[in-house]
Short mmCIF file of C-alpha atoms in Angstrom, two decimals:
data_model
loop_
_atom_site.label_atom_id
_atom_site.label_comp_id
_atom_site.label_asym_id
_atom_site.label_seq_id
_atom_site.Cartn_x
_atom_site.Cartn_y
_atom_site.Cartn_z
CA MET A 200 209.92 98.76 70.88
CA ILE A 201 209.12 100.53 67.62
CA ARG A 202 206.02 98.37 67.23
CA SER A 203 204.63 99.65 70.52
CA MET A 204 205.12 103.23 69.36
CA GLN A 205 203.43 102.52 66.04
CA SER A 206 200.50 100.95 67.85
CA ALA A 207 200.21 103.98 70.11
CA ILE A 208 200.27 106.35 67.13
CA ALA A 209 197.48 104.34 65.47
CA GLY A 210 195.55 104.57 68.74
CA LEU A 211 196.04 108.35 68.86
CA LYS A 212 194.69 108.78 65.34
CA SER A 213 191.70 106.56 66.04
CA HIS A 214 190.80 108.35 69.26
CA GLN A 215 191.20 111.72 67.55
CA THR A 216 188.74 110.64 64.85
CA LYS A 217 186.29 109.43 67.49
CA MET A 218 186.62 112.76 69.31
CA ASP A 219 185.88 114.53 66.02
CA VAL A 220 182.67 112.49 65.68
CA ILE A 221 181.67 113.23 69.29
CA GLY A 222 182.38 116.94 68.78
CA ASN A 223 180.15 116.98 65.70
CA ASN A 224 177.35 115.27 67.65
CA ILE A 225 177.54 117.81 70.45
CA ALA A 226 177.70 120.71 67.99
CA ASN A 227 174.44 119.48 66.43
CA VAL A 228 172.56 118.75 69.65
CA ASN A 229 169.98 121.41 68.66
CA THR A 230 170.01 120.82 64.89
CA TRP A 231 166.62 119.79 63.47
CA GLY A 232 166.55 116.18 62.34
CA TYR A 233 170.23 115.52 63.08
CA LYS A 234 171.15 111.86 63.53
CA SER A 235 173.92 111.07 65.99
CA LYS A 236 176.95 109.20 64.71
CA SER A 237 179.41 106.82 66.33
CA ALA A 238 182.97 105.86 65.41
CA ASN A 239 183.65 102.12 65.57
CA PHE A 240 187.12 100.79 66.30
CA ALA A 241 188.70 97.61 64.96
CA ASP A 242 192.09 96.18 65.86
CA ALA A 243 194.72 96.79 63.21
CA MET A 244 196.69 94.31 61.15
CA TYR A 245 198.66 91.49 62.78
CA GLN A 246 202.09 90.07 62.21
CA ASN A 247 202.74 86.42 62.95
CA TYR A 248 205.30 86.06 65.73
CA ILE A 249 204.94 82.29 65.56
CA THR A 250 203.19 80.63 62.64
CA GLY A 251 200.90 77.82 63.69
CA ALA A 252 201.14 74.29 62.35
CA ALA A 253 199.07 71.14 62.56
CA GLY A 254 200.19 68.26 64.75
CA ASN A 255 201.38 64.93 63.46
CA ALA A 256 200.57 61.90 65.59
CA ALA A 257 203.16 59.69 63.85
CA ALA A 258 206.15 58.45 65.82
CA GLY A 259 208.91 61.03 66.15
CA PHE A 260 206.80 64.03 65.17
CA THR A 261 205.47 66.89 67.32
CA GLY A 262 202.02 68.10 68.13
CA GLY A 263 200.25 71.21 66.81
CA ILE A 264 201.50 74.73 67.48
CA ASN A 265 199.14 77.70 67.87
CA THR A 266 199.75 80.90 65.95
CA SER A 267 201.12 83.81 67.99
CA GLN A 268 200.46 87.28 66.60
CA ILE A 269 201.51 90.83 67.41
CA GLY A 270 199.01 93.60 66.63
CA TYR A 271 199.58 97.16 65.47
CA GLY A 272 197.00 99.17 67.37
CA ALA A 273 193.49 100.22 66.35
CA ASN A 274 191.80 101.78 63.34
CA VAL A 275 188.40 103.38 62.78
CA SER A 276 186.54 100.67 60.89
CA SER A 277 183.34 102.65 60.25
CA ILE A 278 181.25 105.65 61.27
CA THR A 279 177.57 104.77 61.56
CA SER A 280 174.45 106.89 62.08
CA ASN A 281 171.69 106.27 64.59
CA MET A 282 168.57 106.83 62.48
CA GLU A 283 166.05 106.57 65.32
CA THR A 284 163.33 109.24 65.21
CA GLY A 285 164.08 112.25 67.38
CA THR A 286 161.74 113.92 69.85
CA GLN A 287 158.85 116.03 68.57
CA SER A 288 159.20 119.79 69.01
CA TYR A 289 156.00 121.83 68.68
CA THR A 290 156.32 124.96 66.53
CA GLY A 291 152.65 125.74 65.87
CA ARG A 292 153.45 126.55 62.24
CA ALA A 293 151.31 124.51 59.85
CA PHE A 294 154.04 124.34 57.20
CA ASP A 295 156.50 122.74 59.66
CA CYS A 296 156.27 118.96 59.29
CA MET A 297 157.97 115.89 60.67
CA ILE A 298 157.54 112.19 60.03
CA ASN A 299 156.91 110.16 63.16
CA GLY A 300 158.53 107.10 61.67
CA PRO A 301 161.46 106.01 59.49
CA ALA A 302 160.42 107.57 56.17
CA PHE A 303 161.82 110.62 54.36
CA PHE A 304 160.40 113.55 52.44
CA ILE A 305 161.45 113.74 48.78
CA VAL A 306 162.98 117.07 47.72
CA GLY A 307 165.13 118.44 44.93
CA PRO A 308 165.34 120.72 41.90
CA TYR A 309 162.33 121.34 39.70
CA THR A 310 161.35 118.52 37.36
CA THR A 311 158.10 116.83 36.44
CA ASN A 312 156.78 113.30 36.01
CA VAL A 313 159.37 111.65 38.23
CA ASP A 314 159.38 107.87 38.16
CA THR A 315 159.26 106.55 41.73
CA ASP A 316 161.94 104.01 40.79
CA ASP A 317 164.37 106.68 39.58
CA LEU A 318 164.63 109.34 42.29
CA ASP A 319 168.41 109.44 42.04
CA GLY A 320 168.30 109.73 38.25
CA ALA A 321 165.98 112.74 38.61
CA GLY A 322 168.48 114.41 40.93
CA LEU A 323 166.19 114.21 43.97
CA SER A 324 167.29 113.78 47.57
CA LEU A 325 165.69 112.64 50.82
CA SER A 326 165.14 114.76 53.89
CA ARG A 327 163.95 114.34 57.48
CA VAL A 328 163.42 118.06 58.07
CA GLY A 329 160.14 119.59 56.94
CA ILE A 330 160.72 123.34 57.26
CA PHE A 331 158.41 124.13 54.35
CA SER A 332 156.97 127.29 52.87
CA MET A 333 155.35 128.54 49.68
CA ASP A 334 157.46 130.29 47.04
CA SER A 335 156.40 133.12 44.73
CA ASN A 336 155.00 130.64 42.17
CA GLY A 337 152.87 128.82 44.71
CA TYR A 338 155.12 125.75 45.01
CA LEU A 339 155.93 124.03 48.31
CA VAL A 340 159.66 124.31 49.01
CA ASP A 341 161.99 123.64 51.92
CA ASP A 342 164.21 126.29 53.52
CA LYS A 343 167.01 125.50 51.05
CA GLY A 344 164.77 126.19 48.04
CA ASN A 345 164.28 122.51 47.15
CA TYR A 346 160.89 121.64 45.71
CA VAL A 347 158.85 119.13 47.72
CA TYR A 348 157.48 116.19 45.74
CA GLY A 349 154.26 114.27 46.03
CA TYR A 350 151.01 113.32 44.32
CA THR A 351 149.06 116.13 42.67
CA THR A 352 146.30 114.40 40.67
CA GLY A 353 143.08 112.76 41.73
CA THR A 354 139.31 112.75 41.42
CA VAL A 355 136.54 114.76 43.04
CA ASP A 356 133.19 113.15 43.86
CA PRO A 357 130.61 115.56 42.32
CA GLY A 358 128.01 114.57 44.90
CA THR A 359 129.99 114.86 48.12
CA GLY A 360 132.95 116.93 46.99
CA ASN A 361 135.30 114.40 48.57
CA VAL A 362 138.73 114.24 46.96
CA THR A 363 140.63 111.00 46.26
CA VAL A 364 144.32 111.53 45.59
CA ASP A 365 145.80 109.26 42.92
CA THR A 366 148.64 107.43 44.67
CA ALA A 367 148.51 104.11 42.82
CA ALA A 368 151.75 102.23 42.21
CA GLY A 369 153.55 103.71 39.24
CA THR A 370 152.00 107.15 39.61
CA GLU A 371 154.62 109.76 38.74
CA LEU A 372 155.65 112.38 41.28
CA GLN A 373 155.29 116.12 40.79
CA PRO A 374 156.38 119.22 42.71
CA ILE A 375 153.49 120.11 45.00
CA ARG A 376 151.82 123.38 44.02
CA LEU A 377 149.59 125.08 46.57
CA ASN A 378 147.63 127.32 44.23
CA VAL A 379 146.27 124.56 41.98
CA ALA A 380 143.78 122.02 43.38
CA ILE A 381 143.66 118.31 42.60
CA ASP A 382 140.77 118.91 40.19
CA GLY A 383 142.84 121.49 38.30
CA THR A 384 140.98 124.59 39.51
CA PRO A 385 142.97 127.54 40.89
CA ALA A 386 142.92 127.81 44.65
CA GLY A 387 142.94 131.58 44.81
CA ASN A 388 145.81 134.02 44.86
CA PRO A 389 148.90 132.45 46.56
CA ILE A 390 149.37 135.50 48.76
CA THR A 391 145.83 135.51 50.17
CA TYR A 392 145.49 132.02 51.63
CA SER A 393 143.71 132.13 54.94
CA SER A 394 145.02 128.78 56.17
CA VAL A 395 146.80 125.56 55.28
CA LYS A 396 146.09 122.15 56.79
CA ILE A 397 148.35 119.11 56.50
CA GLY A 398 146.81 115.86 57.71
CA SER A 399 148.55 112.95 59.36
CA ASP A 400 148.24 111.13 56.03
CA GLY A 401 150.21 113.89 54.33
CA VAL A 402 147.21 115.31 52.41
CA ILE A 403 147.57 119.08 51.98
CA THR A 404 144.44 121.26 52.05
CA VAL A 405 144.43 125.03 51.55
CA VAL A 406 141.65 127.51 52.23
CA ASP A 407 141.51 130.39 49.77
CA LYS A 408 140.46 133.99 50.30
CA ASP A 409 136.82 133.00 49.73
CA SER A 410 136.99 130.39 52.54
CA ILE A 411 136.79 127.52 50.04
CA SER A 412 138.87 124.41 50.82
CA HIS A 413 141.00 122.82 48.11
CA VAL A 414 143.04 119.59 48.28
CA VAL A 415 146.26 120.37 46.41
CA GLY A 416 148.30 117.21 46.91
CA GLN A 417 149.76 114.59 49.19
CA PHE A 418 153.35 114.04 50.29
CA ALA A 419 155.22 111.14 48.75
CA LEU A 420 157.27 109.41 51.45
CA ALA A 421 160.31 107.21 50.89
CA THR A 422 161.51 104.36 53.08
CA VAL A 423 165.08 103.14 52.61
CA GLU A 424 166.23 99.55 53.01
CA ASN A 425 169.73 100.48 54.20
CA VAL A 426 169.63 103.97 55.66
CA ASN A 427 173.33 103.92 56.54
CA GLY A 428 174.08 103.30 52.89
CA MET A 429 173.10 106.88 51.98
CA GLU A 430 175.46 109.86 51.91
CA GLN A 431 174.53 112.92 53.92
CA ASP A 432 174.95 116.42 52.49
CA SER A 433 175.26 119.61 54.48
CA GLY A 434 171.81 120.97 55.23
CA PHE A 435 170.13 117.72 56.30
CA THR A 436 169.52 116.08 52.91
CA TYR A 437 170.63 112.57 51.98
CA GLU A 438 171.87 111.40 48.60
CA ILE A 439 170.75 107.95 47.40
CA THR A 440 173.66 105.62 46.68
CA GLU A 441 173.87 102.13 45.24
CA ASN A 442 174.36 100.68 48.72
CA ALA A 443 171.11 102.21 50.02
CA GLY A 444 169.23 99.20 48.72
CA GLU A 445 165.58 99.31 47.74
CA ILE A 446 163.77 102.66 47.98
CA ASN A 447 160.01 102.30 48.49
CA VAL A 448 158.00 105.38 47.57
CA GLY A 449 154.33 105.83 48.34
CA PRO A 450 151.75 107.74 50.39
CA GLN A 451 151.74 107.66 54.17
CA ASN A 452 151.18 104.22 55.72
CA ASP A 453 151.93 102.33 58.93
CA ALA A 454 155.45 101.45 57.75
CA SER A 455 156.42 105.03 56.88
CA GLY A 456 154.92 106.68 59.97
CA GLU A 457 152.45 109.55 60.22
CA VAL A 458 153.05 113.14 59.17
CA LEU A 459 152.82 115.65 62.03
CA SER A 460 152.02 119.23 61.04
CA GLY A 461 153.17 121.96 63.41
CA TYR A 462 156.11 119.91 64.65
CA LEU A 463 159.78 119.51 63.76
CA GLU A 464 162.03 116.59 64.64
CA MET A 465 164.71 117.35 67.19
CA SER A 466 168.22 115.92 67.12
CA ASN A 467 168.47 112.42 68.57
CA VAL A 468 171.82 113.21 70.24
CA ASP A 469 171.89 112.06 73.87
CA LEU A 470 174.10 114.70 75.47
CA ALA A 471 174.79 112.63 78.61
CA THR A 472 175.98 109.71 76.48
CA GLU A 473 178.18 111.95 74.34
CA MET A 474 179.79 113.51 77.42
CA SER A 475 180.61 110.08 78.84
CA TYR A 476 182.05 109.01 75.48
CA MET A 477 184.13 112.17 75.45
CA ILE A 478 185.65 111.29 78.83
CA THR A 479 186.51 107.71 77.87
CA THR A 480 187.91 108.84 74.52
CA GLN A 481 190.06 111.46 76.24
CA ARG A 482 191.43 108.83 78.65
CA GLY A 483 192.15 106.48 75.77
CA TYR A 484 194.05 109.26 73.99
CA GLN A 485 196.02 109.99 77.17
CA ALA A 486 196.90 106.31 77.58
CA ASN A 487 198.26 106.17 74.04
CA THR A 488 200.37 109.31 74.58
CA ARG A 489 201.73 107.66 77.72
CA MET A 490 202.69 104.60 75.69
CA ILE A 491 204.66 106.81 73.30
CA THR A 492 206.43 108.45 76.24
CA VAL A 493 207.37 105.09 77.80
CA SER A 494 208.57 103.73 74.45
CA ASP A 495 210.73 106.82 74.00
CA GLN A 496 212.21 106.38 77.49
CA MET A 497 213.07 102.76 76.75
CA LEU A 498 214.73 103.75 73.46
CA GLU A 499 216.69 106.39 75.34
CA GLU A 500 217.88 103.77 77.84
CA LEU A 501 218.94 101.55 74.96
CA VAL A 502 220.91 104.32 73.27
CA ASN A 503 222.62 105.27 76.53
CA MET A 504 223.60 101.71 77.56
CA LYS A 505 227.27 102.42 76.80
CA ARG A 506 228.44 105.72 78.13
#
């Protein structure tokens, strides 16, 4: 009797946690770059009602007996994130960027010469939301004030003027600065830019007040071996943990996905799915409350047997 009530209480707690996850998904249905989450149930511990034993075919002995177990409800075994890329939303603002693929932007506090193998040690985080702008010092920052990291050195062909960004393996990352070109020349006053262009390869070009184009850098993109191994902070950044596995950092490629300027990534929450989950979770919660009620009624009958 008491076991059934304990199982029902475990079920109530599990369904409440799942409803909390669903509520958070629905609350973030219009949050840029939000990744929907799901609560996964697992049956709780078991107690052996009958312990199994092997059979003995010798004369006078019995055959095998199967184990019989009584369970104690359900627990939330994990909460996982769906990291599929959300729908593109056009903003028309050149500084707004999204990655049409699995990679992340690299953001964090100001530091220089960051080793691509030590992002966590440098205090940097990963982000899927590219709401970027230029600060008073000409640096590219996100809307939380984090500096955006990439490649800021390269070579300029004196004959053609074509710029090759240095993105070779082992190249250290720097905060991207919009008023200093790859060749080291100033790109005009930061306040008087006429336009900014960000290519699908993540190369950033600015046009100064004299209508001269300058390549100032290229985004460094990070792909994560185990995306669910990261820890999410408030404000859409992810902290790298030991369970995230290998972090590959480099320029844009087919594996990372292309950079889309003028777009932001919408939440990948499917509202119809969340509403159906909410209904089934509510019914599961109701069923567990009913189990507690029935268990209480049976206990009451037991107590009142002798009146």
